[in-house]
Coordinates of C-alpha atoms in Angstrom, one line a residue:
Chain A
M1 CA -16.8 54.6 86.6
S2 CA -13.6 56.5 87.5
R3 CA -10.3 53.9 86.8
P4 CA -8.7 53.9 90.1
A5 CA -6.0 56.0 90.9
P6 CA -2.6 54.7 89.5
R7 CA -0.1 53.2 92.4
V8 CA 3.3 53.1 91.3
V9 CA 5.6 50.1 92.7
E10 CA 8.9 50.3 92.9
F11 CA 10.7 46.6 92.3
F12 CA 14.6 46.7 93.3
S13 CA 15.9 43.4 91.9
G14 CA 19.1 41.7 91.7
P15 CA 20.7 38.7 90.2
D16 CA 18.9 36.0 92.5
D17 CA 16.3 33.5 92.8
L18 CA 14.0 35.8 95.5
S19 CA 14.3 38.8 92.7
D20 CA 13.1 36.4 90.3
Q21 CA 10.0 35.3 92.6
Q22 CA 9.4 38.6 93.2
R23 CA 9.2 39.7 89.4
E24 CA 6.7 36.7 88.6
I25 CA 4.3 37.5 91.7
L26 CA 4.2 41.8 90.3
R27 CA 3.6 40.2 86.9
K28 CA 0.3 38.7 88.0
M29 CA -0.4 41.1 90.4
G30 CA -0.3 43.8 87.4
E31 CA -2.9 41.9 85.6
R32 CA -5.4 41.5 88.5
F33 CA -4.6 45.1 89.6
P34 CA -4.3 47.1 86.2
E35 CA -3.6 50.5 88.7
L36 CA -0.2 48.8 89.3
T37 CA 3.0 50.8 87.2
V38 CA 5.7 48.4 88.5
D39 CA 9.0 50.0 87.8
E40 CA 12.1 47.4 88.1
L41 CA 15.7 49.0 89.3
P42 CA 18.6 47.3 89.9
L43 CA 19.6 47.1 93.6
D44 CA 23.0 49.6 92.9
S45 CA 20.9 52.4 91.3
D46 CA 20.6 55.9 92.7
K47 CA 16.9 55.1 94.1
A48 CA 17.7 52.3 96.0
R49 CA 20.4 54.1 97.8
E50 CA 17.8 57.4 98.3
R51 CA 15.8 54.8 99.8
G52 CA 17.8 52.9 101.8
I53 CA 17.4 49.4 100.4
P54 CA 20.7 47.0 101.0
L55 CA 19.2 43.6 99.3
A56 CA 17.2 42.6 96.9
P57 CA 14.5 42.4 96.3
G58 CA 13.3 45.1 97.6
L59 CA 9.8 46.6 97.0
V60 CA 8.4 50.1 97.6
I61 CA 4.5 50.6 96.9
D62 CA 3.6 54.5 97.1
G63 CA 6.6 55.2 98.9
V64 CA 6.3 52.7 101.9
I65 CA 9.0 49.9 102.0
L66 CA 7.2 46.9 102.3
G67 CA 9.9 44.2 101.7
V68 CA 13.7 44.1 101.7
G69 CA 15.8 40.8 101.4
S70 CA 12.9 38.6 100.9
V71 CA 9.5 38.1 98.9
V72 CA 6.6 40.0 99.4
S73 CA 3.7 37.4 98.9
A74 CA 0.8 38.6 96.5
G75 CA -1.5 38.4 99.6
R76 CA 0.7 41.0 101.5
I77 CA 0.2 43.5 98.3
R78 CA -3.0 42.6 98.5
R79 CA -3.7 43.6 101.8
Y80 CA -1.3 46.6 101.4
L81 CA -3.6 47.5 98.3
Q82 CA -7.3 46.9 98.9
P83 CA -7.6 48.7 102.1
Q84 CA -6.9 52.1 100.4
Q85 CA -8.9 51.1 97.7
E86 CA -12.4 50.7 100.2
Chain B
M1 CA 11.5 70.0 94.7
T2 CA 10.2 68.5 97.6
E3 CA 12.0 69.6 101.0
A4 CA 13.7 67.1 103.0
P5 CA 11.4 66.0 106.3
K6 CA 13.2 67.7 109.7
R7 CA 15.8 65.2 111.2
I8 CA 15.0 63.4 114.4
Y9 CA 18.2 61.8 115.5
L10 CA 17.3 58.7 118.2
D11 CA 20.7 57.2 117.4
H12 CA 23.0 58.5 119.9
A13 CA 24.7 54.5 120.7
A14 CA 25.6 54.4 117.1
T15 CA 27.7 58.4 116.9
T16 CA 26.9 61.7 118.4
P17 CA 27.3 65.4 117.0
A18 CA 30.3 66.9 117.9
L19 CA 29.6 69.6 120.3
P20 CA 30.2 73.2 119.4
E21 CA 32.9 73.8 122.1
V22 CA 34.5 70.2 120.9
V23 CA 34.8 72.0 117.4
D24 CA 36.0 75.4 118.5
A25 CA 38.9 73.1 120.8
M26 CA 39.7 71.6 117.2
L27 CA 39.7 74.5 114.9
P28 CA 43.4 76.3 115.9
F29 CA 44.7 73.1 115.8
L30 CA 44.0 72.6 112.0
R31 CA 44.7 76.3 111.3
E32 CA 47.5 78.4 113.2
E33 CA 48.6 75.8 115.5
F34 CA 49.2 72.7 112.9
A35 CA 52.7 72.0 114.2
N36 CA 54.0 68.7 114.9
P37 CA 53.4 67.9 118.9
S38 CA 57.1 66.0 118.0
S39 CA 58.9 68.9 116.9
I40 CA 60.7 71.2 119.6
H41 CA 60.5 74.3 118.1
A42 CA 57.7 76.7 119.8
A43 CA 54.9 75.2 117.1
G44 CA 55.7 72.3 117.8
R45 CA 55.5 72.8 121.9
A46 CA 51.9 74.8 121.2
A47 CA 51.1 71.6 120.0
R48 CA 52.5 69.5 122.5
Q49 CA 50.8 71.3 125.3
A50 CA 47.2 71.0 123.7
V51 CA 47.9 67.1 123.6
N52 CA 48.7 67.3 127.0
L53 CA 45.8 69.0 128.4
A54 CA 43.6 67.1 126.6
R55 CA 45.8 63.9 128.3
S56 CA 44.6 65.3 132.0
Q57 CA 41.1 66.1 130.6
V58 CA 40.5 62.5 129.5
A59 CA 42.3 61.3 132.8
G60 CA 40.0 63.2 134.4
A61 CA 36.8 62.0 133.5
L62 CA 38.2 58.6 133.9
G63 CA 39.9 59.4 137.6
C64 CA 43.2 58.1 136.6
P65 CA 46.7 59.6 136.3
P66 CA 47.5 61.6 132.6
E67 CA 50.5 59.0 132.1
Q68 CA 48.1 56.3 132.0
I69 CA 46.1 57.5 129.2
V70 CA 47.0 56.3 125.3
F71 CA 45.6 58.4 122.6
T72 CA 44.2 56.1 120.0
S73 CA 42.0 55.9 116.7
G74 CA 39.0 55.1 118.5
G75 CA 37.1 52.2 120.5
T76 CA 37.9 49.6 118.2
E77 CA 41.6 50.1 118.0
S78 CA 42.0 50.7 121.9
N79 CA 39.9 47.1 122.0
V80 CA 42.3 45.3 119.9
L81 CA 45.4 47.0 121.1
A82 CA 44.3 46.1 124.7
L83 CA 43.7 42.1 123.7
L84 CA 46.7 42.1 121.2
G85 CA 49.0 44.0 123.0
A86 CA 48.5 41.9 126.4
A87 CA 48.7 38.9 124.6
F88 CA 51.6 39.5 123.0
A89 CA 53.1 40.3 126.3
R90 CA 52.2 37.0 127.5
E91 CA 53.8 35.1 124.2
E92 CA 57.1 36.8 125.5
S93 CA 56.9 35.6 129.2
G94 CA 54.8 32.6 129.5
G95 CA 53.9 31.3 125.9
K96 CA 49.8 31.2 124.9
G97 CA 47.1 31.4 127.5
H98 CA 43.5 31.5 127.8
I99 CA 41.3 34.5 127.8
V100 CA 37.8 34.6 128.8
T101 CA 35.7 37.0 127.0
S102 CA 31.5 37.6 126.6
A103 CA 29.5 36.2 123.5
I104 CA 27.8 39.5 123.8
E105 CA 31.2 41.7 123.0
H106 CA 31.6 44.2 120.3
P107 CA 32.8 43.0 116.9
A108 CA 36.0 44.4 117.6
V109 CA 36.8 42.1 120.8
L110 CA 35.3 39.4 119.0
G111 CA 37.6 39.6 116.2
A112 CA 40.6 40.2 118.1
C113 CA 39.8 37.0 120.3
R114 CA 39.4 35.1 116.5
F115 CA 42.7 36.6 115.7
L116 CA 44.1 35.5 119.4
E117 CA 42.9 32.3 118.7
S118 CA 44.6 31.3 115.4
R119 CA 47.7 31.9 117.4
G120 CA 47.3 29.5 119.5
H121 CA 45.5 31.1 122.4
R122 CA 41.9 29.5 124.1
V123 CA 39.2 31.5 124.3
T124 CA 35.8 31.0 126.2
H125 CA 33.0 33.0 125.6
V126 CA 30.1 33.4 128.4
R127 CA 26.5 33.5 127.2
P128 CA 24.5 36.1 129.3
N129 CA 21.3 35.3 130.8
A130 CA 18.0 36.1 129.3
Q131 CA 18.1 39.9 130.4
V132 CA 21.5 40.2 128.1
C133 CA 23.7 40.6 131.4
I134 CA 26.4 38.2 132.0
E135 CA 26.5 36.7 135.4
A136 CA 29.7 37.4 137.2
D137 CA 30.3 34.0 138.5
A138 CA 30.0 32.6 135.0
I139 CA 33.1 34.6 133.8
I140 CA 34.8 33.6 137.4
E141 CA 34.0 29.4 136.9
A142 CA 35.6 30.0 133.7
F143 CA 38.5 31.2 134.5
A144 CA 41.6 28.2 134.4
A145 CA 44.7 27.7 135.8
D146 CA 46.9 29.4 132.6
T147 CA 44.0 32.3 131.8
F148 CA 45.9 35.5 131.8
L149 CA 43.0 38.0 130.8
V150 CA 39.2 38.7 130.8
S151 CA 37.3 41.3 128.6
L152 CA 34.0 42.5 129.4
M153 CA 32.1 45.3 128.4
L154 CA 31.0 47.5 130.8
V155 CA 27.6 48.5 128.7
N156 CA 26.2 46.5 125.9
N157 CA 25.7 48.4 122.6
E158 CA 22.8 46.9 121.9
V159 CA 20.5 46.4 124.9
G160 CA 22.3 49.0 127.1
T161 CA 22.5 46.5 129.8
I162 CA 25.4 47.2 132.3
Q163 CA 27.3 44.1 133.2
P164 CA 29.1 42.9 136.8
V165 CA 33.1 44.0 135.9
A166 CA 33.7 45.8 139.1
E167 CA 32.7 42.1 140.3
V168 CA 34.8 40.5 137.9
A169 CA 38.1 42.5 138.4
R170 CA 38.6 41.8 141.7
A171 CA 37.7 38.0 141.3
A172 CA 40.4 38.4 138.4
R173 CA 43.1 40.7 140.5
E174 CA 42.9 38.3 142.9
R175 CA 43.9 35.3 140.7
G176 CA 46.9 37.5 138.5
I177 CA 44.3 37.7 135.6
L178 CA 44.6 40.9 133.9
T179 CA 40.9 42.4 132.9
H180 CA 40.0 44.5 130.1
C181 CA 36.7 46.6 130.0
D182 CA 35.1 48.3 126.4
G183 CA 33.9 51.0 128.0
V184 CA 32.7 52.7 124.8
Q185 CA 28.8 52.9 125.3
A186 CA 29.7 53.8 129.4
V187 CA 31.8 56.7 129.6
G188 CA 30.3 60.1 129.0
K189 CA 26.9 58.1 129.9
M190 CA 27.2 57.0 133.1
P191 CA 29.8 57.5 135.7
V192 CA 32.8 55.4 135.2
N193 CA 35.9 55.3 137.6
V194 CA 38.9 53.3 136.9
E195 CA 39.6 52.8 140.7
S196 CA 35.9 51.7 141.9
L197 CA 36.1 49.3 138.6
G198 CA 39.2 47.9 139.4
V199 CA 40.1 47.3 135.7
D200 CA 43.8 47.3 134.3
L201 CA 42.8 48.1 130.7
L202 CA 39.7 50.4 129.5
S203 CA 38.9 51.3 126.3
F204 CA 36.7 54.4 125.2
T205 CA 36.3 56.5 122.4
G206 CA 35.4 60.4 121.9
H207 CA 32.6 60.8 119.6
K208 CA 29.9 58.9 121.5
F209 CA 29.5 61.2 123.3
G210 CA 30.1 64.7 121.8
G211 CA 33.5 64.4 120.5
P212 CA 34.8 63.7 117.2
K213 CA 34.9 60.8 115.4
G214 CA 38.5 59.5 115.1
T215 CA 39.7 59.8 118.5
G216 CA 39.7 57.1 121.3
A217 CA 42.2 56.1 124.3
L218 CA 42.9 53.3 126.3
F219 CA 43.5 53.6 130.2
V220 CA 46.4 51.3 131.0
R221 CA 47.0 50.8 134.8
E222 CA 50.8 51.4 135.8
G223 CA 52.7 48.3 135.3
T224 CA 50.5 46.5 133.4
E225 CA 52.6 44.8 130.4
L226 CA 51.8 45.6 126.9
R227 CA 53.1 45.7 123.4
P228 CA 52.0 47.9 120.3
I229 CA 50.1 46.8 117.4
A230 CA 51.7 49.2 115.5
A231 CA 55.3 49.7 116.3
G232 CA 57.6 52.3 115.2
G233 CA 57.1 55.4 116.4
K234 CA 57.8 56.5 120.2
Q235 CA 54.4 58.5 120.4
E236 CA 52.2 57.4 123.5
R237 CA 54.6 55.7 125.5
G238 CA 55.8 53.5 122.4
L239 CA 52.6 51.6 122.3
R240 CA 50.9 53.8 119.2
G241 CA 53.5 55.0 116.8
G242 CA 52.5 57.5 114.5
T243 CA 52.0 61.7 114.7
E244 CA 49.4 62.3 117.1
N245 CA 45.8 63.6 115.7
V246 CA 46.4 66.6 117.7
A247 CA 43.1 68.7 116.4
G248 CA 40.9 65.3 117.5
I249 CA 42.9 64.9 120.4
A250 CA 41.8 68.4 121.9
G251 CA 38.0 68.1 121.1
F252 CA 38.0 64.9 122.7
G253 CA 39.9 66.3 125.7
K254 CA 37.4 69.2 125.6
A255 CA 34.4 66.5 125.4
C256 CA 35.5 64.7 127.9
E257 CA 35.6 67.7 130.0
L258 CA 32.0 68.6 129.1
A259 CA 30.9 65.0 129.9
A260 CA 32.3 64.7 133.3
R261 CA 31.0 68.9 133.9
D262 CA 27.5 67.9 132.7
L263 CA 27.1 64.3 133.0
E264 CA 24.7 64.5 135.8
G265 CA 21.8 66.9 134.0
N266 CA 22.5 64.6 131.0
I267 CA 21.6 61.4 132.9
D268 CA 18.6 63.2 134.4
K269 CA 17.3 64.6 131.1
V270 CA 17.8 61.4 129.0
T271 CA 16.1 59.1 131.9
R272 CA 13.4 61.0 131.4
L273 CA 13.4 61.3 127.7
R274 CA 13.5 57.3 128.0
H275 CA 11.1 56.7 130.3
R276 CA 8.6 58.7 128.1
L277 CA 9.6 56.6 125.1
I278 CA 9.2 53.6 127.1
K279 CA 5.5 54.6 128.2
L280 CA 4.7 56.1 124.9
L281 CA 5.3 53.1 122.9
D282 CA 4.0 50.8 125.4
T283 CA 0.4 52.7 125.1
A284 CA 0.5 53.0 121.4
S285 CA 2.2 49.8 119.9
P286 CA 2.6 46.3 121.5
G287 CA 6.0 45.6 122.9
R288 CA 8.6 44.2 125.0
L289 CA 11.8 45.6 126.2
N290 CA 14.6 43.7 125.7
G291 CA 17.1 43.5 128.5
D292 CA 17.6 44.3 132.0
P293 CA 15.1 47.1 133.2
E294 CA 17.1 47.5 136.0
Q295 CA 20.7 47.4 135.2
T296 CA 20.5 49.1 132.1
V297 CA 21.9 52.8 131.0
P298 CA 19.5 55.8 130.6
H299 CA 20.4 56.5 127.0
V300 CA 19.0 53.0 125.3
A301 CA 16.0 51.7 124.7
N302 CA 15.6 48.1 122.9
V303 CA 12.2 47.4 121.6
C304 CA 10.8 44.1 120.2
L305 CA 7.6 45.2 118.7
V306 CA 5.1 42.6 118.0
Y307 CA 5.1 41.3 114.4
V308 CA 6.8 44.0 113.4
D309 CA 9.5 43.9 110.5
A310 CA 12.2 45.9 112.2
L311 CA 14.1 46.4 109.4
L312 CA 11.3 48.0 107.4
L313 CA 10.3 49.9 110.0
M314 CA 13.6 51.4 110.5
L315 CA 13.9 52.3 106.7
N316 CA 10.5 53.7 106.7
L317 CA 11.3 55.8 109.8
S318 CA 14.0 57.0 107.8
Q319 CA 12.6 58.4 105.1
R320 CA 10.3 60.2 107.3
G321 CA 13.7 61.7 108.8
I322 CA 13.9 59.6 111.5
C323 CA 17.2 58.0 112.8
I324 CA 16.8 54.6 115.1
S325 CA 18.7 51.3 114.6
V326 CA 17.9 47.6 114.2
G327 CA 20.5 45.1 115.4
S328 CA 20.2 42.6 112.6
A329 CA 22.8 43.1 109.9
C330 CA 22.7 42.3 106.0
A331 CA 25.4 40.2 105.5
S332 CA 26.3 38.1 102.5
G333 CA 23.3 39.1 100.5
K334 CA 21.0 38.5 103.6
L335 CA 19.7 39.3 106.7
E336 CA 21.9 37.9 109.9
P337 CA 20.1 38.1 113.3
S338 CA 21.3 40.2 115.8
Y339 CA 23.9 37.5 117.6
V340 CA 23.7 39.6 120.8
L341 CA 19.8 38.6 121.2
R342 CA 20.4 35.2 120.0
A343 CA 22.8 34.6 122.5
A344 CA 20.4 35.7 125.2
G345 CA 18.8 32.4 124.3
M346 CA 16.1 35.0 121.5
S347 CA 14.8 33.7 118.6
D348 CA 15.6 35.1 115.3
F349 CA 11.9 36.0 114.8
A350 CA 12.9 38.1 118.4
S351 CA 16.0 39.7 116.9
F352 CA 14.3 40.8 113.3
T353 CA 11.4 42.7 115.5
S354 CA 14.0 44.4 117.7
V355 CA 14.8 47.7 117.0
R356 CA 17.0 50.3 119.1
F357 CA 16.0 53.7 120.4
S358 CA 19.4 55.7 121.6
I359 CA 19.0 59.1 123.4
G360 CA 21.3 62.2 123.3
P361 CA 20.8 65.1 125.8
S362 CA 19.8 67.2 123.0
N363 CA 16.7 65.6 122.0
T364 CA 13.4 66.6 123.5
E365 CA 10.2 65.4 124.6
D366 CA 8.5 66.7 121.3
E367 CA 10.7 64.4 119.2
V368 CA 9.9 61.5 121.5
D369 CA 6.4 62.1 121.0
E370 CA 7.0 62.3 117.2
V371 CA 8.8 59.0 116.8
V372 CA 6.5 57.1 119.3
E373 CA 3.8 58.5 116.6
Q374 CA 5.3 57.8 113.7
A375 CA 6.6 54.7 114.8
A376 CA 3.2 53.3 116.3
E377 CA 1.3 54.3 112.5
M378 CA 4.1 52.9 110.3
S379 CA 4.3 49.7 113.0
A380 CA 0.5 49.3 112.5
L381 CA 1.0 49.1 108.9
L382 CA 3.6 46.8 108.7
R383 CA 1.6 44.7 111.2
K384 CA -1.7 44.5 108.6
V385 CA 0.5 43.5 105.7
R386 CA 2.5 40.8 107.3
T387 CA 0.8 37.9 109.3
P388 CA 2.5 36.3 112.1
E389 CA 2.9 33.0 109.9
E390 CA 5.0 35.2 107.6
I391 CA 7.3 36.9 109.9
G392 CA 7.7 33.7 112.2
Q393 CA 7.0 32.8 116.0
C394 CA 9.0 32.9 119.1
D395 CA 10.4 29.0 119.6
E396 CA 9.7 27.3 122.7
N397 CA 13.2 28.6 124.2
C398 CA 12.6 32.0 123.1
P399 CA 12.0 34.0 126.8
C400 CA 10.0 36.4 124.4
L401 CA 5.9 36.1 126.4
W402 CA 4.6 38.7 124.4
E403 CA 2.2 36.3 122.6
E404 CA -0.1 36.6 125.7
R405 CA -0.2 40.5 125.1
V406 CA -1.3 40.0 121.4
A407 CA -4.0 37.7 122.4

């Protein structure tokens, strides 16, 4: 059986509670979806500027911006990931 | 290396590209004709001639004599000069007084009003109706015995609704009250004539209709008492000291000339494109047009897209080379709802799901079709990953009625 294709998650974080919550959700999601590769980057990184992310936490999966300035729930991440796996 | 997507620009209410003829009109004054227009030698006189020509071109676009135009650095400075200049003149003769404005003005006007409040003036902010229109009667009812100034925008920058400036100006004149109009989103986009409007002061800028950034003007009707906010030089009749931005002014003048020449054709074209965009969007993605569909400029469409996070849509479209805007703004580390939609009674939910498309004469049908296709595709994706419970709901006072359509 082939392994699922890797999924790239860009997580733009700041020194705030929402970023902490998002980090924890991503950690748990990583246990369930081993194909997820989380790349945590600071909000003032070049990548954040390139994406136009103005607020933390920012979440981008496979190049699609799914969250800015608020926590993206596990349910939302799952809904985004699963239809593409079916 | 991946190639950047072709850019489609539908943000002409924010700014517009400088027209080639405008750039051509500017270049000589950045090169050989660089002199200071206050110098009396031949080179200085050539620069002065350019400023004079531009003043005539700008005045021609508004239907006023050239001597009633004061050049500034843009819409914000013109607005601030109008409000503070009128208030400073009032303070010299009659002390502090009352100003009437609307809750949906540009931050330049609202900021100037806050400053004047801090100096002891009183300010009344009249709220719009649910269609983001100010009712003239609401403004007139707010006039008090000591009202000396009313400031009302001609076109709302976020929604595109046209405000009843002429009616307000008529009533204000009968009471000896000055009328200032922020015409930034109107000039070059719809017919604007200061005589038909009856205003005493009108602000506008060149970069909204093909002119260069850093240019603007304030129409000051003869006899209007105004004081400078930056004293020091005698330029612009002492109302705006400092060496003139000759190249910018030359480009601004040319943009006004072209706008007047092409106004009718441009209105026809952007009206058609806007109708196409609204019609296609209506079919492709559940939504609702904000504002009054009748009382609106042809180039702006502000749309609530049901259960779509507008900021995410805007950022994702930007990655695909499409430029649109949202009314909500990032402030103090969080997203703030649009104060314009909020003033119209809309919920924060409506605000966070509203985007502004603003069309220019250089846009094409193909571009509009592409934007709608991409917006619909991205909206469908964003809806899938965000439930209504997560994004919020209209409250009972919200004028949005879209939930019936979603069901």
